[in-house]
Short mmCIF file of C-alpha atoms and ligand atoms in Angstrom, two decimals:
data_model
loop_
_atom_site.label_atom_id
_atom_site.label_comp_id
_atom_site.label_asym_id
_atom_site.label_seq_id
_atom_site.Cartn_x
_atom_site.Cartn_y
_atom_site.Cartn_z
CA UNK A 1215 -2.86 -34.03 66.78
CA UNK A 1216 0.27 -36.12 67.20
CA UNK A 1217 3.47 -35.53 65.31
CA UNK A 1218 3.91 -39.38 64.79
CA UNK A 1219 1.46 -42.04 64.22
CA UNK A 1220 2.14 -45.73 65.17
CA UNK A 1221 0.96 -48.63 63.05
CA UNK A 1222 1.40 -52.29 63.72
CA UNK A 1223 2.57 -54.34 60.72
CA UNK A 1224 2.96 -58.11 61.23
CA UNK A 1225 3.20 -57.58 64.95
CA UNK A 1226 5.87 -54.89 64.65
CA UNK A 1227 5.06 -51.32 65.75
CA UNK A 1228 6.49 -48.57 63.62
CA UNK A 1229 6.41 -44.85 63.92
CA UNK A 1230 5.50 -42.72 60.92
CA UNK A 1231 6.14 -38.92 61.11
CA UNK A 1232 3.17 -36.53 60.58
CA UNK A 1233 3.70 -33.61 58.36
CA UNK A 1234 1.55 -30.51 59.15
CA UNK A 1235 0.73 -27.79 56.50
CA UNK A 1236 0.02 -24.12 57.05
CA UNK A 1237 -3.66 -24.70 57.52
CA UNK A 1238 -3.12 -27.54 59.95
CA UNK A 1239 -3.64 -30.24 57.28
CA UNK A 1240 -2.12 -33.43 58.49
CA UNK A 1241 -0.41 -36.01 56.38
CA UNK A 1242 1.27 -39.28 57.39
CA UNK A 1243 4.78 -39.49 55.94
CA UNK A 1244 5.02 -43.05 54.56
CA UNK A 1245 8.17 -42.46 52.51
CA UNK A 1246 10.04 -45.10 54.58
CA UNK A 1247 7.10 -47.50 54.94
CA UNK A 1248 8.40 -50.14 52.51
CA UNK A 1249 11.87 -50.07 53.88
CA UNK A 1250 10.58 -50.63 57.35
CA UNK A 1251 7.81 -53.13 56.68
CA UNK A 1252 7.89 -54.42 53.12
CA UNK A 1253 4.44 -52.97 52.46
CA UNK A 1254 3.28 -50.25 50.13
CA UNK A 1255 0.03 -48.32 50.42
CA UNK A 1256 -2.76 -48.81 47.97
CA UNK A 1257 -4.83 -45.81 46.84
CA UNK A 1258 -6.18 -46.04 43.31
CA UNK A 1259 -7.18 -42.56 42.05
CA UNK A 1260 -4.91 -41.11 44.77
CA UNK A 1261 -7.85 -39.74 46.88
CA UNK A 1262 -5.85 -40.16 50.08
CA UNK A 1263 -2.38 -39.53 48.71
CA UNK A 1264 -0.42 -36.35 49.10
CA UNK A 1265 2.12 -36.52 46.23
CA UNK A 1266 4.11 -33.39 47.34
CA UNK A 1267 3.98 -30.40 49.59
CA UNK A 1268 3.37 -27.21 47.67
CA UNK A 1269 3.34 -23.35 48.51
CA UNK A 1270 1.10 -22.46 45.56
CA UNK A 1271 -2.55 -23.09 46.18
CA UNK A 1272 -4.77 -24.01 49.07
CA UNK A 1273 -8.17 -25.78 48.86
CA UNK A 1274 -10.41 -26.59 51.67
CA UNK A 1275 -13.02 -28.80 49.91
CA UNK A 1276 -15.34 -29.07 52.92
CA UNK A 1277 -15.60 -25.33 53.34
CA UNK A 1278 -15.39 -24.34 49.69
CA UNK A 1279 -12.13 -22.40 50.11
CA UNK A 1280 -9.73 -21.73 47.29
CA UNK A 1281 -6.66 -19.49 47.74
CA UNK A 1282 -3.74 -18.57 45.43
CA UNK A 1283 -0.60 -17.97 47.40
CA UNK A 1284 -2.84 -17.35 50.38
CA UNK A 1285 -5.17 -14.89 48.66
CA UNK A 1286 -8.86 -15.99 48.67
CA UNK A 1287 -10.17 -16.36 45.08
CA UNK A 1288 -13.11 -14.04 45.89
CA UNK A 1289 -10.63 -11.08 46.12
CA UNK A 1290 -9.89 -11.50 42.47
CA UNK A 1291 -13.41 -10.69 41.56
CA UNK A 1292 -12.76 -6.94 40.94
CA UNK A 1293 -9.36 -5.65 40.46
CA UNK A 1294 -6.36 -7.81 39.32
CA UNK A 1295 -5.96 -9.02 35.77
CA UNK A 1296 -4.84 -12.47 34.59
CA UNK A 1297 -1.33 -11.26 34.12
CA UNK A 1298 -0.91 -10.23 37.75
CA UNK A 1299 -2.42 -13.53 38.88
CA UNK A 1300 -0.10 -15.44 36.53
CA UNK A 1301 2.87 -13.66 38.06
CA UNK A 1302 1.51 -14.27 41.60
CA UNK A 1303 1.21 -18.02 40.96
CA UNK A 1304 4.49 -18.48 39.17
CA UNK A 1305 6.67 -16.24 41.30
CA UNK A 1306 4.88 -16.37 44.65
CA UNK A 1307 4.06 -12.72 45.34
CA UNK A 1308 2.01 -10.03 43.71
CA UNK A 1309 4.21 -8.21 41.14
CA UNK A 1310 5.59 -4.79 41.93
CA UNK A 1311 4.74 -2.14 39.27
CA UNK A 1312 8.24 -2.69 37.66
CA UNK A 1313 7.82 -6.50 37.63
CA UNK A 1314 4.35 -6.21 36.19
CA UNK A 1315 5.52 -3.85 33.44
CA UNK A 1316 8.45 -6.12 32.63
CA UNK A 1317 6.46 -9.25 32.52
CA UNK A 1318 3.70 -7.61 30.37
CA UNK A 1319 6.34 -6.39 27.98
CA UNK A 1320 7.84 -9.96 27.77
CA UNK A 1321 4.26 -11.22 26.97
CA UNK A 1322 3.92 -8.66 24.20
CA UNK A 1323 7.34 -9.41 22.77
CA UNK A 1324 6.84 -13.12 22.79
CA UNK A 1325 3.39 -13.42 21.38
CA UNK A 1326 4.58 -14.26 17.87
CA UNK A 1327 5.28 -17.79 16.72
CA UNK A 1328 8.15 -18.66 14.55
CA UNK A 1329 6.83 -18.38 11.00
CA UNK A 1330 7.81 -21.99 10.30
CA UNK A 1331 5.28 -23.02 12.91
CA UNK A 1332 2.52 -21.63 10.82
CA UNK A 1333 3.16 -24.51 8.33
CA UNK A 1334 2.39 -27.03 11.02
CA UNK A 1335 -1.10 -25.68 11.51
CA UNK A 1336 -1.84 -26.28 7.79
CA UNK A 1337 -0.83 -29.91 8.16
CA UNK A 1338 -3.70 -30.79 10.51
CA UNK A 1339 -7.08 -31.89 9.06
CA UNK A 1340 -9.70 -29.01 9.44
CA UNK A 1341 -11.75 -30.97 11.87
CA UNK A 1342 -8.71 -31.85 14.06
CA UNK A 1343 -9.47 -31.48 17.83
CA UNK A 1344 -7.87 -28.16 18.95
CA UNK A 1345 -6.57 -29.79 22.16
CA UNK A 1346 -4.51 -32.22 20.00
CA UNK A 1347 -3.10 -29.25 18.12
CA UNK A 1348 -2.51 -27.23 21.24
CA UNK A 1349 -0.50 -30.14 22.90
CA UNK A 1350 1.48 -30.80 19.76
CA UNK A 1351 2.38 -27.10 19.25
CA UNK A 1352 3.33 -26.49 22.83
CA UNK A 1353 5.71 -29.44 22.56
CA UNK A 1354 6.92 -28.03 19.29
CA UNK A 1355 8.07 -24.90 21.07
CA UNK A 1356 10.84 -26.92 22.54
CA UNK A 1357 12.35 -27.27 18.97
CA UNK A 1358 12.21 -23.49 18.42
CA UNK A 1359 13.37 -22.46 21.89
CA UNK A 1360 15.69 -25.22 23.00
CA UNK A 1361 17.55 -22.74 25.29
CA UNK A 1362 16.26 -21.39 28.63
CA UNK A 1363 14.33 -24.49 29.62
CA UNK A 1364 15.83 -24.90 33.03
CA UNK A 1365 14.20 -23.51 36.14
CA UNK A 1366 17.41 -22.28 37.88
CA UNK A 1367 18.09 -19.04 36.25
CA UNK A 1368 15.61 -16.33 37.34
CA UNK A 1369 15.84 -14.17 34.17
CA UNK A 1370 15.96 -17.23 31.85
CA UNK A 1371 13.02 -18.71 33.60
CA UNK A 1372 10.98 -15.53 33.54
CA UNK A 1373 11.47 -15.26 29.79
CA UNK A 1374 10.51 -18.95 29.24
CA UNK A 1375 7.44 -18.54 31.48
CA UNK A 1376 6.36 -15.38 29.56
CA UNK A 1377 6.95 -17.14 26.29
CA UNK A 1378 4.71 -20.00 27.13
CA UNK A 1379 2.01 -17.85 28.84
CA UNK A 1380 1.94 -15.71 25.77
CA UNK A 1381 2.33 -18.18 22.90
CA UNK A 1382 -0.38 -20.56 24.19
CA UNK A 1383 -2.78 -17.74 23.39
CA UNK A 1384 -1.39 -17.37 19.85
CA UNK A 1385 -1.42 -21.19 19.21
CA UNK A 1386 -4.91 -21.35 20.35
CA UNK A 1387 -6.15 -18.60 18.12
CA UNK A 1388 -4.17 -19.92 15.17
CA UNK A 1389 -5.69 -23.42 15.61
CA UNK A 1390 -9.14 -21.89 15.48
CA UNK A 1391 -8.40 -19.67 12.49
CA UNK A 1392 -6.93 -22.62 10.63
CA UNK A 1393 -9.97 -24.80 11.48
CA UNK A 1394 -12.29 -22.24 9.83
CA UNK A 1395 -10.09 -21.50 6.94
CA UNK A 1396 -9.55 -17.88 7.98
CA UNK A 1397 -6.34 -15.96 7.77
CA UNK A 1398 -4.27 -15.74 10.97
CA UNK A 1399 -4.18 -12.50 12.99
CA UNK A 1400 -0.90 -11.44 14.40
CA UNK A 1401 -1.08 -10.13 17.99
CA UNK A 1402 -1.60 -6.48 18.58
CA UNK A 1403 1.08 -4.97 20.83
CA UNK A 1404 -1.31 -2.28 22.01
CA UNK A 1405 -3.84 -4.68 23.46
CA UNK A 1406 -3.76 -6.34 26.84
CA UNK A 1407 -3.76 -10.10 27.26
CA UNK A 1408 -7.50 -10.95 27.06
CA UNK A 1409 -8.59 -8.53 24.36
CA UNK A 1410 -5.44 -9.39 22.31
CA UNK A 1411 -6.43 -13.02 22.38
CA UNK A 1412 -10.06 -12.20 21.27
CA UNK A 1413 -8.63 -10.04 18.49
CA UNK A 1414 -6.44 -12.97 17.27
CA UNK A 1415 -9.51 -15.18 17.41
CA UNK A 1416 -12.05 -12.91 15.85
CA UNK A 1417 -10.63 -9.99 13.81
CA UNK A 1418 -10.91 -10.22 10.08
CA UNK A 1419 -9.15 -8.35 7.32
CA UNK A 1420 -12.45 -6.45 6.73
CA UNK A 1421 -13.34 -5.84 10.38
CA UNK A 1422 -11.21 -5.39 13.54
CA UNK A 1423 -12.70 -7.11 16.60
CA UNK A 1424 -13.58 -4.51 19.15
CA UNK A 1425 -13.44 -6.02 22.69
CA UNK A 1426 -16.21 -4.88 24.86
CA UNK A 1427 -15.05 -4.02 28.40
CA UNK A 1428 -17.71 -6.20 30.15
CA UNK A 1429 -16.71 -9.11 27.85
CA UNK A 1430 -13.00 -8.46 28.71
CA UNK A 1431 -13.75 -8.52 32.39
CA UNK A 1432 -15.83 -11.72 32.35
CA UNK A 1433 -13.10 -13.54 30.26
CA UNK A 1434 -10.41 -12.12 32.53
CA UNK A 1435 -12.14 -13.56 35.64
CA UNK A 1436 -12.86 -16.82 33.90
CA UNK A 1437 -9.13 -17.27 33.13
CA UNK A 1438 -8.23 -16.31 36.71
CA UNK A 1439 -10.66 -18.82 38.11
CA UNK A 1440 -9.04 -21.60 36.12
CA UNK A 1441 -5.48 -20.53 36.86
CA UNK A 1442 -4.58 -23.15 39.44
CA UNK A 1443 -6.21 -25.96 41.36
CA UNK A 1444 -3.33 -27.72 43.17
CA UNK A 1445 -2.82 -31.44 42.38
CA UNK A 1446 -5.56 -32.04 39.92
CA UNK A 1447 -5.00 -34.62 37.16
CA UNK A 1448 -3.38 -32.22 34.55
CA UNK A 1449 -1.11 -30.51 37.12
CA UNK A 1450 -0.05 -33.76 38.68
CA UNK A 1451 0.77 -34.91 35.14
CA UNK A 1452 2.92 -31.80 34.59
CA UNK A 1453 4.75 -32.43 37.85
CA UNK A 1454 5.09 -36.11 37.03
CA UNK A 1455 6.53 -35.54 33.55
CA UNK A 1456 8.73 -32.72 34.88
CA UNK A 1457 10.13 -35.06 37.58
CA UNK A 1458 11.89 -37.07 34.83
CA UNK A 1459 13.74 -33.85 34.01
CA UNK A 1460 11.61 -33.17 30.87
CA UNK A 1461 11.57 -29.57 29.84
CA UNK A 1462 8.71 -27.08 30.66
CA UNK A 1463 7.24 -27.19 27.18
CA UNK A 1464 7.04 -31.00 27.05
CA UNK A 1465 5.72 -31.14 30.64
CA UNK A 1466 3.03 -28.64 29.94
CA UNK A 1467 2.05 -30.32 26.59
CA UNK A 1468 1.45 -33.46 28.68
CA UNK A 1469 -0.73 -31.40 30.96
CA UNK A 1470 -2.86 -30.32 27.95
CA UNK A 1471 -3.53 -34.01 27.09
CA UNK A 1472 -4.56 -34.81 30.66
CA UNK A 1473 -6.89 -31.75 30.70
CA UNK A 1474 -8.67 -32.89 27.50
CA UNK A 1475 -10.54 -35.75 29.19
CA UNK A 1476 -14.28 -35.26 29.84
CA UNK A 1477 -13.86 -35.97 33.61
CA UNK A 1478 -11.42 -33.03 33.77
CA UNK A 1479 -11.29 -29.95 31.55
CA UNK A 1480 -13.18 -31.56 28.74
CA UNK A 1481 -16.23 -31.40 31.05
CA UNK A 1482 -17.00 -27.83 29.84
CA UNK A 1483 -17.53 -29.16 26.35
CA UNK A 1484 -19.64 -32.11 27.72
CA UNK A 1485 -21.83 -29.66 29.78
CA UNK A 1486 -22.72 -27.75 26.62
CA UNK A 1487 -23.39 -30.87 24.71
CA UNK A 1488 -25.67 -32.06 27.57
CA UNK A 1489 -27.53 -28.70 27.77
CA UNK A 1490 -27.88 -28.67 23.93
CA UNK A 1491 -29.24 -32.25 23.89
CA UNK A 1492 -31.86 -31.32 26.42
CA UNK A 1493 -32.73 -28.05 24.59
CA UNK A 1494 -33.09 -29.84 21.26
CA UNK A 1495 -35.64 -32.09 22.87
CA UNK A 1496 -33.83 -35.50 23.00
CA UNK A 1497 -34.46 -35.54 26.78
CA UNK A 1498 -35.96 -33.26 29.43
CA UNK A 1499 -33.88 -31.97 32.40
CA UNK A 1500 -35.77 -34.39 34.66
CA UNK A 1501 -35.12 -37.30 32.23
CA UNK A 1502 -31.39 -36.40 32.27
CA UNK A 1503 -31.12 -36.21 36.04
CA UNK A 1504 -32.90 -39.64 36.20
CA UNK A 1505 -30.46 -41.09 33.75
CA UNK A 1506 -27.50 -39.62 35.67
CA UNK A 1507 -28.68 -41.43 38.81
CA UNK A 1508 -29.18 -44.72 37.03
CA UNK A 1509 -26.31 -47.07 37.76
CA UNK A 1510 -27.10 -49.04 34.62
CA UNK A 1511 -26.33 -46.00 32.42
CA UNK A 1512 -22.93 -44.42 31.99
CA UNK A 1513 -24.45 -40.94 31.86
CA UNK A 1514 -23.23 -38.43 34.51
CA UNK A 1515 -24.50 -34.99 35.21
CA UNK A 1516 -21.68 -33.16 33.56
CA UNK A 1517 -20.31 -30.13 35.39
CA UNK A 1518 -21.44 -31.73 38.79
CA UNK A 1519 -19.22 -33.32 41.41
CA UNK A 1520 -15.61 -32.89 42.37
CA UNK A 1521 -12.98 -34.95 43.98
CA UNK A 1522 -12.12 -32.22 46.55
CA UNK A 1523 -15.16 -29.92 46.84
CA UNK A 1524 -17.83 -31.59 49.08
CA UNK A 1525 -19.86 -28.44 49.83
CA UNK A 1526 -19.63 -26.05 46.97
CA UNK A 1527 -17.03 -25.08 44.30
CA UNK A 1528 -16.36 -21.33 45.01
CA UNK A 1529 -15.49 -20.91 41.22
CA UNK A 1530 -18.76 -22.15 40.15
CA UNK A 1531 -20.64 -19.65 42.46
CA UNK A 1532 -18.64 -16.82 40.96
CA UNK A 1533 -19.03 -17.98 37.42
CA UNK A 1534 -22.73 -18.39 37.89
CA UNK A 1535 -22.94 -14.62 38.70
CA UNK A 1536 -20.65 -13.71 35.90
CA UNK A 1537 -22.88 -15.68 33.44
CA UNK A 1538 -26.10 -14.04 34.67
CA UNK A 1539 -24.54 -10.57 34.54
CA UNK A 1540 -22.94 -10.98 31.10
CA UNK A 1541 -26.00 -12.39 29.51
CA UNK A 1542 -28.19 -9.52 30.86
CA UNK A 1543 -25.59 -7.07 29.68
CA UNK A 1544 -25.34 -8.48 26.24
CA UNK A 1545 -29.20 -8.84 26.07
CA UNK A 1546 -28.87 -12.54 25.40
CA UNK A 1547 -31.57 -14.81 26.53
CA UNK A 1548 -29.75 -18.11 26.30
CA UNK A 1549 -32.23 -21.02 26.72
CA UNK A 1550 -29.16 -23.16 27.77
CA UNK A 1551 -28.77 -20.96 30.85
CA UNK A 1552 -32.34 -21.63 31.76
CA UNK A 1553 -31.75 -25.31 31.49
CA UNK A 1554 -28.64 -25.16 33.51
CA UNK A 1555 -30.57 -23.41 36.36
CA UNK A 1556 -33.20 -26.00 36.14
CA UNK A 1557 -30.75 -28.95 36.41
CA UNK A 1558 -28.95 -27.23 39.19
CA UNK A 1559 -32.11 -26.75 41.17
CA UNK A 1560 -33.29 -30.38 40.55
CA UNK A 1561 -29.89 -31.90 41.50
CA UNK A 1562 -29.46 -29.75 44.68
CA UNK A 1563 -32.70 -31.00 46.04
CA UNK A 1564 -32.33 -34.60 44.93
CA UNK A 1565 -31.14 -37.05 47.70
CA UNK A 1566 -28.86 -38.86 45.21
CA UNK A 1567 -26.80 -35.67 44.66
CA UNK A 1568 -27.13 -34.33 48.26
CA UNK A 1569 -25.95 -37.62 49.81
CA UNK A 1570 -22.98 -37.82 47.51
CA UNK A 1571 -22.21 -34.08 48.04
CA UNK A 1572 -22.27 -33.44 44.24
CA UNK A 1573 -22.41 -29.70 43.57
CA UNK A 1574 -21.89 -27.73 40.35
CA UNK A 1575 -18.21 -27.34 39.56
CA UNK A 1576 -16.22 -24.78 37.56
CA UNK A 1577 -17.25 -26.24 34.25
CA UNK A 1578 -20.99 -26.03 34.84
CA UNK A 1579 -21.30 -22.34 33.99
CA UNK A 1580 -18.09 -21.51 32.12
CA UNK A 1581 -19.44 -22.85 28.82
CA UNK A 1582 -22.42 -20.45 28.90
CA UNK A 1583 -20.08 -17.50 29.38
CA UNK A 1584 -17.81 -18.65 26.56
CA UNK A 1585 -20.73 -19.25 24.28
CA UNK A 1586 -22.04 -15.68 25.01
CA UNK A 1587 -18.72 -14.32 24.01
CA UNK A 1588 -18.86 -16.26 20.76
CA UNK A 1589 -16.28 -18.91 21.55
CA UNK A 1590 -17.09 -22.12 19.70
CA UNK A 1591 -17.71 -25.15 21.82
CA UNK A 1592 -14.63 -27.00 20.38
CA UNK A 1593 -12.41 -24.26 21.89
CA UNK A 1594 -13.78 -24.46 25.40
CA UNK A 1595 -11.20 -26.82 26.84
CA UNK A 1596 -8.48 -24.81 24.98
CA UNK A 1597 -9.55 -21.75 26.87
CA UNK A 1598 -9.40 -23.70 30.13
CA UNK A 1599 -5.79 -24.64 29.19
CA UNK A 1600 -4.87 -20.97 28.58
CA UNK A 1601 -6.19 -20.19 32.04
CA UNK A 1602 -4.37 -23.08 33.73
CA UNK A 1603 -0.98 -22.47 32.05
CA UNK A 1604 0.43 -20.24 34.90
CA UNK A 1605 -0.57 -22.93 37.41
CA UNK A 1606 1.26 -25.55 35.37
CA UNK A 1607 4.36 -23.42 34.98
CA UNK A 1608 4.36 -22.69 38.69
CA UNK A 1609 4.15 -26.33 39.59
CA UNK A 1610 6.57 -27.40 37.04
CA UNK A 1611 9.20 -25.03 38.56
CA UNK A 1612 8.29 -25.79 42.15
CA UNK A 1613 8.82 -29.54 41.66
CA UNK A 1614 11.90 -28.99 39.51
CA UNK A 1615 13.52 -26.82 42.26
CA UNK A 1616 12.28 -28.83 45.28
CA UNK A 1617 13.03 -32.33 44.34
CA UNK A 1618 15.37 -34.36 42.07
CA UNK A 1619 13.46 -37.57 42.69
CA UNK A 1620 11.61 -39.04 39.73
CA UNK A 1621 7.93 -39.70 40.42
CA UNK A 1622 7.49 -43.39 40.23
CA UNK A 1623 4.57 -45.09 42.08
CA UNK A 1624 4.47 -48.76 42.80
CA UNK A 1625 1.63 -51.29 42.11
CA UNK A 1626 0.15 -54.41 43.44
CA UNK A 1627 0.56 -56.95 40.63
CA UNK A 1628 -2.38 -59.13 40.03
CA UNK A 1629 -1.41 -60.92 36.76
CA UNK A 1630 -0.47 -64.58 36.37
CA UNK A 1631 2.27 -66.10 38.58
CA UNK A 1632 5.48 -67.26 37.00
CA UNK A 1633 4.66 -68.97 33.74
CA UNK A 1634 6.81 -70.79 31.29
CA UNK A 1635 7.15 -69.53 27.65
CA UNK A 1636 5.56 -71.89 25.11
CA UNK A 1637 7.04 -72.14 21.67
CA UNK A 1638 4.81 -70.90 18.83
CA UNK A 1639 4.62 -74.35 17.28
CA UNK A 1640 3.25 -75.79 20.54
CA UNK A 1641 0.56 -73.32 21.27
N1 CMC B 1767 -23.36 -37.42 38.03
C1 CMC B 1767 -23.93 -38.48 38.58
N2 CMC B 1767 -23.21 -39.17 39.55
C2 CMC B 1767 -22.02 -38.69 39.91
C3 CMC B 1767 -21.41 -37.61 39.32
C4 CMC B 1767 -22.11 -36.98 38.33
N3 CMC B 1767 -21.56 -35.90 37.80
N4 CMC B 1767 -20.21 -37.41 39.90
C5 CMC B 1767 -20.08 -38.45 40.79
N5 CMC B 1767 -21.14 -39.22 40.79
C6 CMC B 1767 -21.45 -40.36 41.73
C7 CMC B 1767 -20.67 -41.61 41.27
O1 CMC B 1767 -21.47 -42.46 40.40
C8 CMC B 1767 -20.42 -42.28 42.62
O2 CMC B 1767 -21.63 -42.95 43.06
P1 CMC B 1767 -21.62 -44.28 43.88
O3 CMC B 1767 -20.89 -43.86 45.19
O4 CMC B 1767 -23.01 -44.62 44.02
O5 CMC B 1767 -20.75 -45.20 43.10
C9 CMC B 1767 -20.22 -41.06 43.58
O6 CMC B 1767 -20.92 -39.97 43.00
C10 CMC B 1767 -18.70 -40.68 43.78
O7 CMC B 1767 -18.19 -40.48 42.47
P2 CMC B 1767 -16.74 -40.67 42.04
O8 CMC B 1767 -16.57 -40.88 40.54
O9 CMC B 1767 -16.14 -41.81 42.82
O10 CMC B 1767 -16.03 -39.35 42.49
P3 CMC B 1767 -14.68 -38.76 42.07
O11 CMC B 1767 -14.12 -37.96 43.22
O12 CMC B 1767 -13.68 -39.99 41.75
O13 CMC B 1767 -14.94 -38.00 40.67
C11 CMC B 1767 -15.51 -36.30 39.17
C12 CMC B 1767 -15.06 -36.60 40.64
C13 CMC B 1767 -15.34 -34.86 39.03
C14 CMC B 1767 -14.61 -37.00 38.13
C15 CMC B 1767 -16.90 -36.76 39.04
O14 CMC B 1767 -17.70 -36.15 39.97
C16 CMC B 1767 -17.55 -36.61 37.67
O15 CMC B 1767 -17.31 -37.44 36.83
N6 CMC B 1767 -18.22 -35.45 37.37
C17 CMC B 1767 -18.62 -35.11 35.97
C18 CMC B 1767 -17.52 -34.58 35.21
C19 CMC B 1767 -17.15 -33.25 35.54
O16 CMC B 1767 -17.95 -32.35 35.71
N7 CMC B 1767 -15.80 -32.99 35.64
C20 CMC B 1767 -15.19 -31.68 35.95
C21 CMC B 1767 -14.46 -31.71 37.25
S1 CMC B 1767 -14.13 -30.08 37.92
C22 CMC B 1767 -13.01 -29.30 36.83
C23 CMC B 1767 -11.85 -30.15 36.46
O17 CMC B 1767 -11.30 -30.90 37.24
O18 CMC B 1767 -11.39 -30.03 35.29
#
């Protein structure tokens, strides 16, 4: 391919440089287009727009490839834990033993919330959406830790990254405990990341939660598979907010808000609602598929389709296996899993879905796993956010160090032409 492309605008030929990525992805650099031609590009939804270059995650949506810092996601199936993967994403390499121990210790030491923050949880109504609480509380961390918010100092940044990675878990668990009127559980310094979170969620004064090893493994992999996904809606939001110079907590709190929507992370809740609706007999799986294809309805087959994956989502394939294995291990015969399989089979052989290249995505099976572990549906997207946090942190830092330019797209104005103000008395 060429290293420049030529376009003709109003009879004038201009050359635009081509940027080539590690995997031979080609992008046309239009950063001087407006200066040279007076034109801007138009790409609602940004499906053809590269907003940045990034060293963090590689996706090939046609081939179903996902790699973190070059490592194929399938290689995370067996050995690493979420803490190692977090380090990998945030700092760029797998941690040495010393780095791993230091970061783990920082996570342990920073799991607590300031006691004053506990009062905030009590101020929310019991039925408050946990994503609202999560976003508010992550932002609140800026009030309690106003120092060390810059990306420049390695030590300071490592501490801030550990703080956020650790405290999001505590905030999530406290939001849940508060919603059910149960006492908060402080973190247990002797437990690793995942089982510590489940302890904070589920231990009671009369019974300590014992984390089963198979449950820990499944949850660990689920977090890893959610950890980064390049320029998705929430990560782009984190980078966009960060580009204004906003601190890491504020930027990641905005990421939580973006993740909340049902077309993004909120889809894992919508999938469970959909399966439940089918199970409870409102509609059959076939009815639901029919409705999802009907352009007069606003129903979509939740957990299906992806902006980038047009073959299969490797995370969905891995999570399907985890779901089957975990349910068999726990001896749970979840009727929703059966319905999910039925929907998947129908959709994968239906021309509507085949032609549009709509395959199950990460959210299709994650809810079944979380449900088997005992996580309430209201917390599903919060768990997604815990998993996504290292990705957000990595992107926030990358963009803060790479560019001092504020993100500020343009638009094509389609409102009224110049119009005179009319005094109130004359309207
Ligand atoms: N059910 C039925 N039709 C669909 C679906 C679906 N789940 N997804 C896309 N389509 C159709 C859509 O109606 C359109 O049809 P037509 O060309 O006839 O107008 C075509 O497929 C292309 O859809 P699109 O909305 O232009 O595609 P997109 O790339 O903008 O959207 C998506 C991607 C993920 C938002 C979309 O597929 C969707 O809404 N899926 C359901 C929600 C979901 O599962 N979201 C989780 C995404 S993965 C994890 C994450 O990002 O958090």
